Structures are given as C-alpha cells and as structure tokens.
PDB file of C-alpha atoms in Angstrom:
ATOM      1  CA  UNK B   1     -44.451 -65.803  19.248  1.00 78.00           C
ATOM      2  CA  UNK B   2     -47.093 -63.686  20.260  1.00 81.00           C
ATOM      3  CA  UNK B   3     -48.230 -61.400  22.994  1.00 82.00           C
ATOM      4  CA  UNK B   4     -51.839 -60.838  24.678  1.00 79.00           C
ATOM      5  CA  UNK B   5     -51.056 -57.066  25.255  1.00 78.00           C
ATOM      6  CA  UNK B   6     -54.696 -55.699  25.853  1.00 82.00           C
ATOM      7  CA  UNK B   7     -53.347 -52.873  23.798  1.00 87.00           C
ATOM      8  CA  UNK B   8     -50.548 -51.859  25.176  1.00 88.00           C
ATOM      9  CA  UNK B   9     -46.997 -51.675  25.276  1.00 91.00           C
ATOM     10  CA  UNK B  10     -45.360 -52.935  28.349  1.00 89.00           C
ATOM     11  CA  UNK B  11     -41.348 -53.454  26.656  1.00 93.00           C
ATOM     12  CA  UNK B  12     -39.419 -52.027  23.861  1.00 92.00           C
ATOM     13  CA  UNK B  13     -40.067 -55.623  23.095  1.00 93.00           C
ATOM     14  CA  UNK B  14     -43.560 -56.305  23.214  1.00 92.00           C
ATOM     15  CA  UNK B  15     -45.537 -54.509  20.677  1.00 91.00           C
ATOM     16  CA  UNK B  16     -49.318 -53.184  21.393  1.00 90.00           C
ATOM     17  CA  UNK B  17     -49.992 -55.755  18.153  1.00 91.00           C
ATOM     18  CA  UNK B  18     -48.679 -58.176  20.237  1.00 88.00           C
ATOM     19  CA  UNK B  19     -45.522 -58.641  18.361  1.00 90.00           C
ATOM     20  CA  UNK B  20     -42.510 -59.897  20.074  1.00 91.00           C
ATOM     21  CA  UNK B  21     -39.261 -57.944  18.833  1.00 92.00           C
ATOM     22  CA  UNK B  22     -36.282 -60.018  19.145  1.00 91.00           C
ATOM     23  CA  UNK B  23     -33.482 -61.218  16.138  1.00 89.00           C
ATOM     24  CA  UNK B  24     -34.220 -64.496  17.239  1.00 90.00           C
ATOM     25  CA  UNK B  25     -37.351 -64.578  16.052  1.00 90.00           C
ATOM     26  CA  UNK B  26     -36.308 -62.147  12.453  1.00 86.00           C
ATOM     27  CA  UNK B  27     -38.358 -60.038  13.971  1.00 87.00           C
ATOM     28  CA  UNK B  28     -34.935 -57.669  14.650  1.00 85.00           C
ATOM     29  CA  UNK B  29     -31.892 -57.239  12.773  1.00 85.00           C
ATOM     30  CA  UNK B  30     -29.106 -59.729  13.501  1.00 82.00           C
ATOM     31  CA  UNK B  31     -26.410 -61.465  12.498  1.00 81.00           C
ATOM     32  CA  UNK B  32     -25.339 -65.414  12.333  1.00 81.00           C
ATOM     33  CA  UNK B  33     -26.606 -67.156  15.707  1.00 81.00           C
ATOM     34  CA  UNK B  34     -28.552 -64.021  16.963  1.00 86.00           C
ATOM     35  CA  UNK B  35     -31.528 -65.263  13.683  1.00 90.00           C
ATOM     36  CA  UNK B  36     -33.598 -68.218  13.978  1.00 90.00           C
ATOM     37  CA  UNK B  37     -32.003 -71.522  11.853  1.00 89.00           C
ATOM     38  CA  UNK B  38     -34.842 -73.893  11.834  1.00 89.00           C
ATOM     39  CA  UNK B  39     -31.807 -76.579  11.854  1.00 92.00           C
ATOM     40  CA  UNK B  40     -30.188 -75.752  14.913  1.00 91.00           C
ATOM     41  CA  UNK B  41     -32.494 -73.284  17.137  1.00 91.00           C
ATOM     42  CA  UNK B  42     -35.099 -74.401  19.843  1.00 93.00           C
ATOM     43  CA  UNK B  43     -38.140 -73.263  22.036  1.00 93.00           C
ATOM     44  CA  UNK B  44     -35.698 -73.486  24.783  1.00 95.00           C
ATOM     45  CA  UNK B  45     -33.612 -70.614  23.541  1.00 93.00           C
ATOM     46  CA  UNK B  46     -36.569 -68.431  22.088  1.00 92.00           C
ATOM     47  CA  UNK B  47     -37.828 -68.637  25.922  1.00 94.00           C
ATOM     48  CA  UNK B  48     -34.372 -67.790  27.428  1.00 94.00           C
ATOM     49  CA  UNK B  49     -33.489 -64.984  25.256  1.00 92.00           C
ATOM     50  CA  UNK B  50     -37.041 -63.499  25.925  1.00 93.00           C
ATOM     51  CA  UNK B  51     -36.596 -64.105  29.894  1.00 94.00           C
ATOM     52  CA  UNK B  52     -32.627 -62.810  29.798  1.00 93.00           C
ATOM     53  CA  UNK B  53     -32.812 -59.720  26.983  1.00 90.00           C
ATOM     54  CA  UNK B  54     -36.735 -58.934  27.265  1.00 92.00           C
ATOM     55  CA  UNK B  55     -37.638 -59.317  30.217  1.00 93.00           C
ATOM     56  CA  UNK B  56     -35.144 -57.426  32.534  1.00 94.00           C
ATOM     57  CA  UNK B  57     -34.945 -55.091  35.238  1.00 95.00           C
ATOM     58  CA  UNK B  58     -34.830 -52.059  32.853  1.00 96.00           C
ATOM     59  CA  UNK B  59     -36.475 -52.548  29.854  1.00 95.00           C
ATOM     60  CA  UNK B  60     -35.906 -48.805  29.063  1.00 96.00           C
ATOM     61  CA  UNK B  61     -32.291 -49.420  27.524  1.00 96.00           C
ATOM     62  CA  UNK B  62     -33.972 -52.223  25.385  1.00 92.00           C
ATOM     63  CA  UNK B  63     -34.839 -49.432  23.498  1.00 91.00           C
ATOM     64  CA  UNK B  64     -32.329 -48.634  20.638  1.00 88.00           C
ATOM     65  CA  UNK B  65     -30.650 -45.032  21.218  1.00 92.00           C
ATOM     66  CA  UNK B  66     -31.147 -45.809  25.143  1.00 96.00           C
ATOM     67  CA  UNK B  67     -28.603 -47.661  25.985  1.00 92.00           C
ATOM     68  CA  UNK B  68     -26.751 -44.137  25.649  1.00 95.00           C
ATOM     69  CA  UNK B  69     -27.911 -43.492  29.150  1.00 96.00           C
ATOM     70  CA  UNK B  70     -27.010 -46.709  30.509  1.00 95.00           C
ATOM     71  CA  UNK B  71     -24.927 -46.155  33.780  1.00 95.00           C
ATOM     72  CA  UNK B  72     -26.076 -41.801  33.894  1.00 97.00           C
ATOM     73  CA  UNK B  73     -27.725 -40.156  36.590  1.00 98.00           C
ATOM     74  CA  UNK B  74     -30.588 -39.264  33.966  1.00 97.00           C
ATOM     75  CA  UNK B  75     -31.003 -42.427  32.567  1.00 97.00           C
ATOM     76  CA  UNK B  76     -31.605 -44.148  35.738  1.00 97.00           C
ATOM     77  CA  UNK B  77     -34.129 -41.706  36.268  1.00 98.00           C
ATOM     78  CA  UNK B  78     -36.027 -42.720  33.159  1.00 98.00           C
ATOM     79  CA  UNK B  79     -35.573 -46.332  33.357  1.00 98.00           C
ATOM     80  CA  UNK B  80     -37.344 -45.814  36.911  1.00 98.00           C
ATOM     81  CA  UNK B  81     -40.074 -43.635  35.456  1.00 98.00           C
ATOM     82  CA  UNK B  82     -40.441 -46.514  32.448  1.00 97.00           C
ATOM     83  CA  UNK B  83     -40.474 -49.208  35.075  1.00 97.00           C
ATOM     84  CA  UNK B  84     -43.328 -46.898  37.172  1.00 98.00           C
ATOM     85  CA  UNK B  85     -45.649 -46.485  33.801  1.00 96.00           C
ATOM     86  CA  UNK B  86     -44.783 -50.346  33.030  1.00 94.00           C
ATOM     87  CA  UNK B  87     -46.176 -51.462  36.177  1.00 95.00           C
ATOM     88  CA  UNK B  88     -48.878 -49.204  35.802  1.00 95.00           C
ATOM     89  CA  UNK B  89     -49.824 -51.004  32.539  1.00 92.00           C
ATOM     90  CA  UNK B  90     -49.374 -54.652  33.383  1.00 92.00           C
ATOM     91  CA  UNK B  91     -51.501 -54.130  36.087  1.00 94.00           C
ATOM     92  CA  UNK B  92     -54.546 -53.021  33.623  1.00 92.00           C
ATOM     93  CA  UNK B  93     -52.896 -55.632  31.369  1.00 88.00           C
ATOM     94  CA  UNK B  94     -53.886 -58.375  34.225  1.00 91.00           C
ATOM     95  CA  UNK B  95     -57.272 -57.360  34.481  1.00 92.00           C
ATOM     96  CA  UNK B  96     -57.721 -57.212  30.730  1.00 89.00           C
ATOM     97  CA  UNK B  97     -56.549 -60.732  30.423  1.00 88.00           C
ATOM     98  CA  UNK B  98     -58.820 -61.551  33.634  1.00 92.00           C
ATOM     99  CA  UNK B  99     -61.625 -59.768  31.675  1.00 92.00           C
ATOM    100  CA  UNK B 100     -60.743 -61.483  28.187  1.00 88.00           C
ATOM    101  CA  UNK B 101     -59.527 -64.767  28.895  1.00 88.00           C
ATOM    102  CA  UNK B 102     -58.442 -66.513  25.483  1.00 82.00           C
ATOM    103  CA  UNK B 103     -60.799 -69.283  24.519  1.00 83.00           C
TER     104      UNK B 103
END
C-alpha cells in the first residue's frame, strides 16, 4: 500500500515517502493476527484497519509516546492543533493531486 502524499505528512501513519505504517502491512511491529499471513488476511481488512486505526478523529495519539496524553487537558490541545496543521496540509495535498494527477 502506498500513499500519493505530495510530500507531506498528513498521519503518524502516512509517511511523506508515501509509506503506509501499519503491522498489518509489516510495516509496524506486531504480534500474531496484528502481521499480514498471506493465508488468511484480505484487502478487506488492510482497508478497515487503515479506515478504523489510521484514519481517526485524532491521529495525534497514533503517534507512539502520545497516547500518554490521551484523555489530558494538554493533549486535547495538541491533537486539535495536529488536526488544524493536518487540514492545512490535505488541503495543499488536494491541489497537488489536482495538479499531478497519476497517469
């Protein structure tokens, strides 16, 4: 899996490179069913756990040593100023992507 970024870093998750961190895809450490087993694992739960653990309403405790401020008065007020710089980028992400359409 692979992200058109533009560049930049929208996630914890999504990589500049366009790499997707998740254990799913051994791209993360994990253990057992968290790693991708070409016998038993599908698309269909690659695209889940990206929509459920990726792509969340604060992407700021993705972040490992975050999730320390999970539930604080000061880490709700950096998730919000992640979620402010993140929209901030997508939206130059969008008209990169508008600009550079893949072929």
């Amino acid at each position: 899996v692979n992200y058109r970024s533009g560049g930049l870093r929208l996630n914890p998750n999504l990589y500049a490179c366009g790499k997707v961190c998740l254990s799913l895809l051994n791209t993360w450490t994990g253990s057992g069913c968290e790693m991708w087993n070409p016998s038993t694992s599908t698309m269909l739960q690659v695209l889940v756990s990206i929509q459920a653990l990726v792509l969340n309403a604060k992407p700021y405790f993705n972040e490992p040593g975050h999730s320390m401020y999970a539930n604080t008065p000061l880490g709700e007020k950096l998730s919000l100023a992640y979620n402010e710089e993140t929209f901030l980028l997508s939206c130059r992400t969008m008209l990169y992507s508008l600009r550079n359409p893949p072929k």
